[in-house]
Coordinates of C-alpha atoms in Angstrom, one line a residue:
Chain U
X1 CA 108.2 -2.1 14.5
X2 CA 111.1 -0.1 16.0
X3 CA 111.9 -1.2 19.8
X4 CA 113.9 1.5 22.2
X5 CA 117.1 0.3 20.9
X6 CA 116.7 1.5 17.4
X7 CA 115.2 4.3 18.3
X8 CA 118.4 4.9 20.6
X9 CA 120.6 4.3 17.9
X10 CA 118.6 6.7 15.5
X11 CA 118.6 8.8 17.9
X12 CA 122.3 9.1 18.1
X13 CA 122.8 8.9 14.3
X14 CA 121.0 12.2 14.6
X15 CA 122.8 13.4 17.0
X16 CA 126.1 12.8 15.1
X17 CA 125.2 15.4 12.3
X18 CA 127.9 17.8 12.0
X19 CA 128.2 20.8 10.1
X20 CA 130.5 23.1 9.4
X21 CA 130.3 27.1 10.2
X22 CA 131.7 29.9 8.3
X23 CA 131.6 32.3 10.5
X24 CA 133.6 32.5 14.0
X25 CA 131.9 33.5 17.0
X26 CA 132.9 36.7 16.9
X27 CA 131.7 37.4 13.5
X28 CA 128.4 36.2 14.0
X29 CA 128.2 38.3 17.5
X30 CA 129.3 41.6 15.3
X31 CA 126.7 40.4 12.6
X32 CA 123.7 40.3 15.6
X33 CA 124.5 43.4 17.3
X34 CA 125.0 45.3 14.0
X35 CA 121.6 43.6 14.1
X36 CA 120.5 45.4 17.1
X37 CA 122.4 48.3 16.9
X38 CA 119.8 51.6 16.2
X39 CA 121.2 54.0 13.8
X40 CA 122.8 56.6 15.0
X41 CA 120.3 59.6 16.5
X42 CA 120.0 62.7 14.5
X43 CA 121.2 65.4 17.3
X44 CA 118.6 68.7 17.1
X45 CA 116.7 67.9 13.9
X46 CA 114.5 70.9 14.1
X47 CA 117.8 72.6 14.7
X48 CA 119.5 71.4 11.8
X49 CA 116.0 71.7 9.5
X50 CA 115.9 75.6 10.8
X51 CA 119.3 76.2 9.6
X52 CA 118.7 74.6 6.2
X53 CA 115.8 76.0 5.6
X54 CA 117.6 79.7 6.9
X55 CA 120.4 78.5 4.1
X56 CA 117.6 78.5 1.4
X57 CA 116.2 81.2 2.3
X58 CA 118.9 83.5 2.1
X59 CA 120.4 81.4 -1.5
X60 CA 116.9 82.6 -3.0
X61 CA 116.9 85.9 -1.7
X62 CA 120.6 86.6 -3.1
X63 CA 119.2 85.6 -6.1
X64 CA 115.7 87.7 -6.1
X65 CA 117.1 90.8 -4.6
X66 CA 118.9 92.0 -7.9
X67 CA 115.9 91.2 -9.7
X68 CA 113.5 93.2 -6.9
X69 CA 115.8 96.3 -7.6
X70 CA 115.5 95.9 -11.4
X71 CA 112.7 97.9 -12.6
X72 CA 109.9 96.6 -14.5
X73 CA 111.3 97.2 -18.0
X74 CA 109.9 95.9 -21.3
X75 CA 112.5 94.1 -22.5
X76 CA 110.9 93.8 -26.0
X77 CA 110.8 97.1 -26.6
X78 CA 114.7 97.6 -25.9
X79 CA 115.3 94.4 -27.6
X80 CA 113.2 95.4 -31.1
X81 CA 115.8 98.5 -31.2
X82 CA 118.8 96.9 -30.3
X83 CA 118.2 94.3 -33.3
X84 CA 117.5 97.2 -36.0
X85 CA 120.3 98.7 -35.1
X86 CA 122.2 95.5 -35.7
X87 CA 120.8 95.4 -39.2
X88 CA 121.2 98.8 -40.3
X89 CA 124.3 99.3 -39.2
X90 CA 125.9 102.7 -36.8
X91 CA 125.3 105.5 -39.6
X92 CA 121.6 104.8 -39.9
X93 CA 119.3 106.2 -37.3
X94 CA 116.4 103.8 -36.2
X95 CA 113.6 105.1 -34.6
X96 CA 110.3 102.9 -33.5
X97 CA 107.4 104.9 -33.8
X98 CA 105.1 102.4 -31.8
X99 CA 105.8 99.3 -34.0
X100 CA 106.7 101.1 -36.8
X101 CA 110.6 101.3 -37.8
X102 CA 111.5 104.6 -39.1
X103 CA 115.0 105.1 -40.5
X104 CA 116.8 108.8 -40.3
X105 CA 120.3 110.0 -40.6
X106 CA 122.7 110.8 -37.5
X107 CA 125.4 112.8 -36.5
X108 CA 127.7 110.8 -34.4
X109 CA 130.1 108.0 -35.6
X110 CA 130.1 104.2 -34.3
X111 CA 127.6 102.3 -33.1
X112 CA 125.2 104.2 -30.9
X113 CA 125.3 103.0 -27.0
X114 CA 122.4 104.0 -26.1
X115 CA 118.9 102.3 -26.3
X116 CA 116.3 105.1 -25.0
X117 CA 112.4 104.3 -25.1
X118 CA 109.6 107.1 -24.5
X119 CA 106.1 107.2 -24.0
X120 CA 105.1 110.1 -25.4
X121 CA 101.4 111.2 -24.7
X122 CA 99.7 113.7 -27.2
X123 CA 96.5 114.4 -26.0
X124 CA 95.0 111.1 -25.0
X125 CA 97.1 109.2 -27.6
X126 CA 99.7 107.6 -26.3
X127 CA 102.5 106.7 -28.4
X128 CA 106.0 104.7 -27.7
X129 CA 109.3 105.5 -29.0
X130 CA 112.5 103.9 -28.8
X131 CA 115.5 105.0 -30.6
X132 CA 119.0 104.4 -30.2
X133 CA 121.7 107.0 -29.7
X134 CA 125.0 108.4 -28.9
X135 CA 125.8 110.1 -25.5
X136 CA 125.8 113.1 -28.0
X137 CA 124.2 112.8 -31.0
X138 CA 121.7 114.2 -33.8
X139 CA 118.8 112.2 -35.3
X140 CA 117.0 113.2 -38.3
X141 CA 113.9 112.3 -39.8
X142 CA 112.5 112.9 -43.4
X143 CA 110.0 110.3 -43.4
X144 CA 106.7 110.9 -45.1
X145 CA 104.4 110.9 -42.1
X146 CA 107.5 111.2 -39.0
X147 CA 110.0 113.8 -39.8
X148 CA 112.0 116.1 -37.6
X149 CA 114.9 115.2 -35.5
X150 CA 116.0 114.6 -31.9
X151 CA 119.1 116.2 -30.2
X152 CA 120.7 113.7 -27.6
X153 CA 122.8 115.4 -24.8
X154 CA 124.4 114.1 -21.5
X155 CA 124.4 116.0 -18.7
X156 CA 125.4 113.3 -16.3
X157 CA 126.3 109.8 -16.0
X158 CA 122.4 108.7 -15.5
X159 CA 120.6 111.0 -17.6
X160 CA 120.4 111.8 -20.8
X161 CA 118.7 115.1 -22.1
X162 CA 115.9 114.9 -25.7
X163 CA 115.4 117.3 -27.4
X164 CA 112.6 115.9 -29.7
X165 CA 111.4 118.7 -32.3
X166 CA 108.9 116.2 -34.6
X167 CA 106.4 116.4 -37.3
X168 CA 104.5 113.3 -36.4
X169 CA 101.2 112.0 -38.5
X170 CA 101.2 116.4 -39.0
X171 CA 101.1 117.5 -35.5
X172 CA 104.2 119.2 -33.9
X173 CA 105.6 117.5 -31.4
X174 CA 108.2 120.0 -29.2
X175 CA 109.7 119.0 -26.2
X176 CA 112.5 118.6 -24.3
X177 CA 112.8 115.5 -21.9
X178 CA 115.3 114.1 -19.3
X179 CA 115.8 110.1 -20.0
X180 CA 116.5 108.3 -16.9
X181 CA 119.3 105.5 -17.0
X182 CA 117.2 102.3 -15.3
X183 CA 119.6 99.5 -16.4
X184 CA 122.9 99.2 -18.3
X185 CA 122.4 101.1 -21.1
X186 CA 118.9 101.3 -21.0
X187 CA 116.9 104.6 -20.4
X188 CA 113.4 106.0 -20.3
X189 CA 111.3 108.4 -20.4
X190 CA 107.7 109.1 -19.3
X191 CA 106.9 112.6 -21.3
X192 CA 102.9 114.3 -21.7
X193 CA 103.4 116.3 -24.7
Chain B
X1 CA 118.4 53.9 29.8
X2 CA 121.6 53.5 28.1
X3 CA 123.2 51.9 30.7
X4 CA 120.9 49.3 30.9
X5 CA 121.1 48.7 27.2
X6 CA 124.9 48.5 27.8
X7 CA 124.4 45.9 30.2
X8 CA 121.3 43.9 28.0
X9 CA 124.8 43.7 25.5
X10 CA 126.9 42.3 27.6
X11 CA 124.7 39.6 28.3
X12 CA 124.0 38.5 25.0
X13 CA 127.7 39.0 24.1
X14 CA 128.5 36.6 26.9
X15 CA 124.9 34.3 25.8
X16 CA 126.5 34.1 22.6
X17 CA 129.7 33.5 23.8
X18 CA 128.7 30.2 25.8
X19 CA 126.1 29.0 24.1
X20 CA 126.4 29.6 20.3
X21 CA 127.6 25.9 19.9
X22 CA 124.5 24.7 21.4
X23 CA 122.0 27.0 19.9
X24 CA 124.0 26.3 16.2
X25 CA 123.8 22.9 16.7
X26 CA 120.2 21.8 17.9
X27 CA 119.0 24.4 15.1
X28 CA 121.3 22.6 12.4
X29 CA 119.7 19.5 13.2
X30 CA 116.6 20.8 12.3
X31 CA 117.4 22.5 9.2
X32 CA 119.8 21.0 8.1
X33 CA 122.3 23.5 6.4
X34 CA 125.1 25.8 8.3
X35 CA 124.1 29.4 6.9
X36 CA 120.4 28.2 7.2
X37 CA 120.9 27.7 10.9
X38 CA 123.2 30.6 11.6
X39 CA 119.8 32.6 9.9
X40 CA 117.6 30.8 12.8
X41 CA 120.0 31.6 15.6
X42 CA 120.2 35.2 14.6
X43 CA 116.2 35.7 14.5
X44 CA 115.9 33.7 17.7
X45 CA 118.2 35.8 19.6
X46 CA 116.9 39.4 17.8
X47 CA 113.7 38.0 19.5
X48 CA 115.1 37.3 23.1
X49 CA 116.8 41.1 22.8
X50 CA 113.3 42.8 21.6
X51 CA 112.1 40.7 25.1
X52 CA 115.2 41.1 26.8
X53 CA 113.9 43.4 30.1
X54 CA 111.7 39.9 30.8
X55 CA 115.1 38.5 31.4
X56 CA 116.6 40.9 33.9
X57 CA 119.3 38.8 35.5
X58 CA 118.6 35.0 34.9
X59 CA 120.8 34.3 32.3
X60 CA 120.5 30.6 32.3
X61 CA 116.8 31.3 32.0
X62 CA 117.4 33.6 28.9
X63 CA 119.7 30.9 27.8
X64 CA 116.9 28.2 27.9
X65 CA 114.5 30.8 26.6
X66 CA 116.7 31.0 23.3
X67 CA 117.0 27.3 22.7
X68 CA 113.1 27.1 22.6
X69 CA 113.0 29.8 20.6
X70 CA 116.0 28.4 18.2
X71 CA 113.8 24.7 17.8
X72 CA 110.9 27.1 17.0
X73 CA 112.4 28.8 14.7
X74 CA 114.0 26.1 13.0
X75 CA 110.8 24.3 12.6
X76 CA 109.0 27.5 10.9
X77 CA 112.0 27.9 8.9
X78 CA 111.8 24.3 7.5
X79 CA 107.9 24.8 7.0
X80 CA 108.4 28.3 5.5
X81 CA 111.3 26.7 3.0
X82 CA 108.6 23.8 2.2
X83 CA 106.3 25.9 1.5
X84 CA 108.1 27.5 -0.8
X85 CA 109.6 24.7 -2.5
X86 CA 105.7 23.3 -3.2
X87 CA 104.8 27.0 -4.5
X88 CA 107.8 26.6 -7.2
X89 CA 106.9 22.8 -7.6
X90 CA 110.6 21.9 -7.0
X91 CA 110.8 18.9 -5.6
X92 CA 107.7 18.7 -3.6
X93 CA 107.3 16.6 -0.7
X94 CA 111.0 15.9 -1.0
X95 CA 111.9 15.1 2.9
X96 CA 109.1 13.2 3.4
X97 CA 108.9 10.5 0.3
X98 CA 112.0 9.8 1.0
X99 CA 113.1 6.6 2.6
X100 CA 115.8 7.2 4.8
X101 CA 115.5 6.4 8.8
X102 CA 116.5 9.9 9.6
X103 CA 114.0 11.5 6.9
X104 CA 111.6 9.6 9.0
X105 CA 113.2 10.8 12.6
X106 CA 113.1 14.0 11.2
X107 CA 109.5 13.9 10.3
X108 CA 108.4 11.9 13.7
X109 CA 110.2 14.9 15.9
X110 CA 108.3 17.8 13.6
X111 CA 104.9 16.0 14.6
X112 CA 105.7 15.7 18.5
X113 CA 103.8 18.4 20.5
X114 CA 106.2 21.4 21.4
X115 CA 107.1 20.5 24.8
X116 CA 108.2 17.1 23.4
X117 CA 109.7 18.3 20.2
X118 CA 111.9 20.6 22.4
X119 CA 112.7 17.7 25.0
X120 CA 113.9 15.7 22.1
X121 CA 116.1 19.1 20.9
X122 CA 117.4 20.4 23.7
X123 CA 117.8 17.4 25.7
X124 CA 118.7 14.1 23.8
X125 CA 119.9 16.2 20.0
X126 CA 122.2 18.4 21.5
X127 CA 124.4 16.2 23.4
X128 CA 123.9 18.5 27.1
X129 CA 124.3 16.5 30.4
X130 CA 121.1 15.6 31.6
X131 CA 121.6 18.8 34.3
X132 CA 122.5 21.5 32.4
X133 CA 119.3 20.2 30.1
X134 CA 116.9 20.7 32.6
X135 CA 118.4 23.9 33.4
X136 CA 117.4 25.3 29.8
X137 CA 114.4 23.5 29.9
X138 CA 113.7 25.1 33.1
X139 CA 112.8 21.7 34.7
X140 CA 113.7 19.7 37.5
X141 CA 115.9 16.4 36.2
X142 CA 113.4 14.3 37.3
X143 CA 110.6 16.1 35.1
X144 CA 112.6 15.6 32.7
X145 CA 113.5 12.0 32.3
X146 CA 109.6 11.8 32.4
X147 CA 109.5 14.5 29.5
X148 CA 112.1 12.2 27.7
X149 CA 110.3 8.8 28.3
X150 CA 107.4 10.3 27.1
X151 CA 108.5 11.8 23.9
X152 CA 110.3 8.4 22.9
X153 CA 107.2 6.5 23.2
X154 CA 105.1 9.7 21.0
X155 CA 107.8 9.2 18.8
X156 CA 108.1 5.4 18.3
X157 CA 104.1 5.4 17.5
X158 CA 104.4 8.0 14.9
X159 CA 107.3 6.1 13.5
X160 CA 105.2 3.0 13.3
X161 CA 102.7 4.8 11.7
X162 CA 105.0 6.6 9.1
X163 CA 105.9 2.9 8.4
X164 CA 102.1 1.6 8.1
X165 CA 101.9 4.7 5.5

């Protein structure tokens, strides 16, 4: 049984324990009040959200607004023309008559710069040609059931002037139309035969 | 509002200052290790600062507050680490199958009641004169001889009975 003298004397052996500390004071004061420390406040947040937002807003609207002014082309019909002509070369004329390829003789040298699509409306049959050509240029056709030819003039830097005179399926098709430069290279016209 | 805060800082910067020794060493009796204790003097005083306004100009009041808080902490450090130990089945048991007189101590002071367990901490451990004891304690000197007296005699009957075991 322990009396108060060995508890004492535990008692101090206890007390005796020593340790050693890594840390100085100071270091363990900057460790607590980093402790306490709040993060720094965000000054105006809704501010700084508007002006984001205003940043994103105008990014995306730099980006639309070309594409707003674009008009609604169909690429693929421009795109189907712009491939035949890379297959059959600058002395061959290529005409789509709707998906149908018809190729034709033409007049002017080189590679033809223009890409020109036209709905053509005969009667209540609608029909869509594309055709590329020269700023001046002569298209002919001899094809079984499309034959004729097509007269290409520029009168200014937008337009270009059609002069279609064409046999198509048997009917005569005789017209002349103003094509409308709507992008690049790229022109149409809307025609009611 | 920051003002105050500024003040609340300057406190604690002097707290720790004074009293880091003392809060280090009644918490490294307890648990044992350096970085162990540093950890238990940290969350005791985070938990004086989050109560800080209760304190607004006693600081040897704050002071005592912390070293109560530093011997609870310390003990639900050691029960949190035992815990943990049992859970991975290392070692279980470990500090109190073993044999040693201070193991026992150690054991005896966890079971005293918390007034006692502090009065044993705070007043015998840590080596303060008897007055600037009762000043953490927040006791007259007199209470706390009695506190002392007391807490010897709880501790000698659980040592006898550690020693029946």
């Amino acid at each position: 049984m322990m009396n108060d003298r060995q508890l004492d004397k535990l008692l101090e052996l206890r007390k005796k324990t020593v340790l050693r500390f890594s840390k100085d004071e100071k270091k363990f004061a900057e460790e607590f009040f980093a402790k306490i420390d709040p993060p720094a406040p965000h000054r105006f947040p809704f501010l700084r959200c508007a002006a984001i937002l205003l940043i994103l807003i105008g990014v995306a609207a730099a980006f639309c607004l070309p594409l707003l002014r674009q008009p609604h082309l169909n690429w693929n019909k421009y795109n189907k023309i712009s491939e035949a002509v890379r297959l059959f070369g600058g002395d061959a004329a290529v005409i789509f008559f709707d998906n149908e390829l018809i190729t034709g003789e033409r007049e002017a040298a080189g590679v033809p710069s223009n890409l020109v699509t036209i709905s053509l409306w005969t009667g209540t049959q609608k029909l869509d040609l594309s055709l590329a050509c020269s700023d001046n240029d002569s298209i002919y056709l001899d094809d079984g059931i499309y034959s004729g030819d097509v007269v290409v003039s520029r009168p200014d830097a937008t337009t270009l002037v059609l002069d279609l005179e064409l046999k198509i399926d048997g009917k005569m098709v005789r017209t002349v139309i103003p094509a409308v430069r709507r992008v690049g290279n790229r022109y149409e016209a809307d025609i009611i035969s | 509002m920051e003002d105050r805060d500024e003040h609340y800082r300057n406190v604690f910067a002097e707290l720790i200052r004074e009293k880091l020794g003392l809060f280090r060493s009644i918490a490294a009796r307890i648990v044992n290790t350096a970085a162990d204790a540093d950890d238990v003097v940290q969350a005791a005083l985070l938990k004086a600062w989050i109560r800080r306004k209760s304190f607004k100009s006693d600081s040897a009041a704050l002071s005592g507050w912390v070293c109560r808080i530093v011997v609870t902490e310390s003990y639900d450090f050691l029960r949190k680490r035992l815990h943990e130990e049992r859970k991975r089945n290392e070692m279980p048991e470990r500090e109190f199958h073993d044999d040693s007189d201070l193991v026992k101590l150690d054991r005896a002071i966890a079971e005293l009641p918390e007034l006692y367990r502090e009065t044993v901490h705070i007043a015998i451990l840590s080596g303060l004169p008897g007055e600037e004891a009762a000043r953490q304690l927040g006791c007259s000197p007199n209470t706390l001889y009695q506190r002392i007296y007391k807490a010897k005699s709880l501790l000698r009957e659980i040592l006898r009975r550690v020693d029946d075991e």
